[in-house]
C-alpha positions as CSV (number, residue, x, y, z in Angstrom):
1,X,66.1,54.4,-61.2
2,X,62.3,54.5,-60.7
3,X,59.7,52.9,-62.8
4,X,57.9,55.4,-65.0
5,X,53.8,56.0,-64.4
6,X,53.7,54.1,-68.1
7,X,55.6,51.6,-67.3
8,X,54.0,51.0,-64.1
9,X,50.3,50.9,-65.4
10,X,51.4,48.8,-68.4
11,X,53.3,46.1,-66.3
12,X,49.8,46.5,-63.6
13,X,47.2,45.2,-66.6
14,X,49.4,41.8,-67.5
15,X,47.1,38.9,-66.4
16,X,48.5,36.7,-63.5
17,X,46.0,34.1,-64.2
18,X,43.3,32.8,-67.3
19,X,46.0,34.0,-69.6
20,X,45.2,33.4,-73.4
21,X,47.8,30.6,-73.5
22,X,46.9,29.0,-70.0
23,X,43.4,28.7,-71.2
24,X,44.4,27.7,-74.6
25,X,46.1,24.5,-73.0
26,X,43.0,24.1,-70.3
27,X,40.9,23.9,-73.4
28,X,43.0,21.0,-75.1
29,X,43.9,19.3,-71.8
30,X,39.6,19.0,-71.1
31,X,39.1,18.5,-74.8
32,X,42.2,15.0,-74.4
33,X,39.3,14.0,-71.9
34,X,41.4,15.0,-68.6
35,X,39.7,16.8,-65.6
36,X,42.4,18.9,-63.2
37,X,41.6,21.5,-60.7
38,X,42.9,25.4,-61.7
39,X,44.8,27.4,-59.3
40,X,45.8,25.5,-56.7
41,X,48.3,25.1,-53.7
42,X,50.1,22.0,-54.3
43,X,51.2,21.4,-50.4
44,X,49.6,23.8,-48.6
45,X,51.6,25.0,-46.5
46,X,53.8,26.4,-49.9
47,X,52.3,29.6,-51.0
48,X,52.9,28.7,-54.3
49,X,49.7,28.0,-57.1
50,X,49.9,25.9,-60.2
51,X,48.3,26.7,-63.1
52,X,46.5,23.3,-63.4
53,X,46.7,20.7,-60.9
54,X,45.8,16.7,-61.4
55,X,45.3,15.8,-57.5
56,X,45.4,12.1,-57.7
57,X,48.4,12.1,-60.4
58,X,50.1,14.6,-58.1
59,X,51.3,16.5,-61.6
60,X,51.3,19.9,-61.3
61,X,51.7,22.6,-64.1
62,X,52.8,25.8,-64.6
63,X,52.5,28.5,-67.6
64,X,55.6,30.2,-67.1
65,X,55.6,33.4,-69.9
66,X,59.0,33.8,-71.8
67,X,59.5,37.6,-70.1
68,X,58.6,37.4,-66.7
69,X,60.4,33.7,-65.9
70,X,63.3,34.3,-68.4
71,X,62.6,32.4,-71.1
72,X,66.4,30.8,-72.4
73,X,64.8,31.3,-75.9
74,X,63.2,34.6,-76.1
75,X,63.8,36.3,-72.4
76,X,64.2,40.2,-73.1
77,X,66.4,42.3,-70.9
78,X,64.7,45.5,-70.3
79,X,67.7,48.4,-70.9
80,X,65.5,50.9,-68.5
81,X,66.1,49.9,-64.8
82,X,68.0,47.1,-66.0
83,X,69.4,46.0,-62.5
84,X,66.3,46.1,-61.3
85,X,64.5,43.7,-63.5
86,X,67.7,41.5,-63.5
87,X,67.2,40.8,-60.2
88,X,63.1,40.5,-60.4
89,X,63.4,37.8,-63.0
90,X,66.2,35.7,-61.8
91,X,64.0,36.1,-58.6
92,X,61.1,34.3,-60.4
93,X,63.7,31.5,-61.6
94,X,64.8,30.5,-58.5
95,X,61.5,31.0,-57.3
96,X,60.8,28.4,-60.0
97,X,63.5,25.9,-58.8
98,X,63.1,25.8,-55.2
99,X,58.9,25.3,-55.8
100,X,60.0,22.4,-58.4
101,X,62.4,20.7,-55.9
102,X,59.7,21.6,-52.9
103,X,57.1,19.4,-55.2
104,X,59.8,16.5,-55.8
105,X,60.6,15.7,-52.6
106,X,56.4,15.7,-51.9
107,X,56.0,13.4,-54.6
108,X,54.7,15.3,-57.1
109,X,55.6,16.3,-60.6
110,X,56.0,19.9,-61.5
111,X,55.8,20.7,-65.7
112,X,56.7,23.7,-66.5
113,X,55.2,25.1,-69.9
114,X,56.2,28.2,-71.7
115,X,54.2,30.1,-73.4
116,X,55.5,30.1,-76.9
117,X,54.8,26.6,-77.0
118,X,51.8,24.8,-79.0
119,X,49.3,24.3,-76.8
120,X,48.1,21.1,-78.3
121,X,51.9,20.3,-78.0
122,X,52.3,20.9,-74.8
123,X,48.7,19.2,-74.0
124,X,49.4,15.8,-75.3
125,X,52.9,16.0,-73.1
126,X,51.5,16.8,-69.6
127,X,48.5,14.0,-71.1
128,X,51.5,11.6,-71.0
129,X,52.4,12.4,-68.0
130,X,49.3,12.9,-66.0
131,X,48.4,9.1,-67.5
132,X,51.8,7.4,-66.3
133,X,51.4,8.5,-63.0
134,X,47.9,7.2,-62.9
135,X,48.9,3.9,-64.2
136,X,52.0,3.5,-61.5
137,X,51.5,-0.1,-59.3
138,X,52.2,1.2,-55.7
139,X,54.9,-0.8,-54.5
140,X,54.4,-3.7,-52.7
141,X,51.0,-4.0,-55.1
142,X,50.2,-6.9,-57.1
143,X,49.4,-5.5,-60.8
């Protein structure tokens, strides 16, 4: 089954990136005082942005929205072309995984946030985490 002209242009005007909640949690991340870079290649030789990126922390975070990256809580399964979506969005999960593991084994830390959560919330958790990766001792280092 093909995709409908409707369906097409309505799936063609969803934002990839400066989504309302990925700005929502830029705003409360810069208003907790931290500084990141936006859009970014992690490695570079992944093709694979983050949402927001703390360099020096080597944390980076993605807004994952509940339809596109099946959300366990409120991922929809479109009955129209059904096997087709199936296999877009479990694409985008193991996408997901494999950029996740490709960070961890770099060092870095990938958070994942959905979009139904608080972005205050979700803020003051990547804050946390951004903050204890900057406050490490390198090994070997005298504190």
């Amino acid at each position: 089954m093909q995709t409908t002209p409707e369906t097409r242009a309505r799936m063609s005007k969803q934002k990839s990136h400066n989504t309302d909640v990925e700005m929502a949690l830029r705003r409360a991340l810069h208003a907790a005082g931290l500084r990141y870079r936006v859009h970014r290649r992690p490695l570079k030789k992944v093709r694979r942005e983050a949402d927001v990126l703390f360099g020096p922390a080597k944390v980076a975070v993605f807004v994952d929205g509940c339809f596109w990256h099946g959300c366990p809580e409120h991922a929809t399964w479109p009955k129209n072309n059904a096997d087709f979506w199936r296999t877009k969005i479990e694409g985008n999960r193991l996408r997901d995984r494999n950029t996740d593991e490709l960070l961890t084994s770099a060092g870095w830390l990938a958070v994942r946030v959905w979009e139904h959560e608080d972005p205050i919330e979700a803020a003051t958790r990547v804050q946390r985490l951004v903050m204890a990766r900057r406050t490490k001792v390198p090994k070997g280092a005298s504190p």
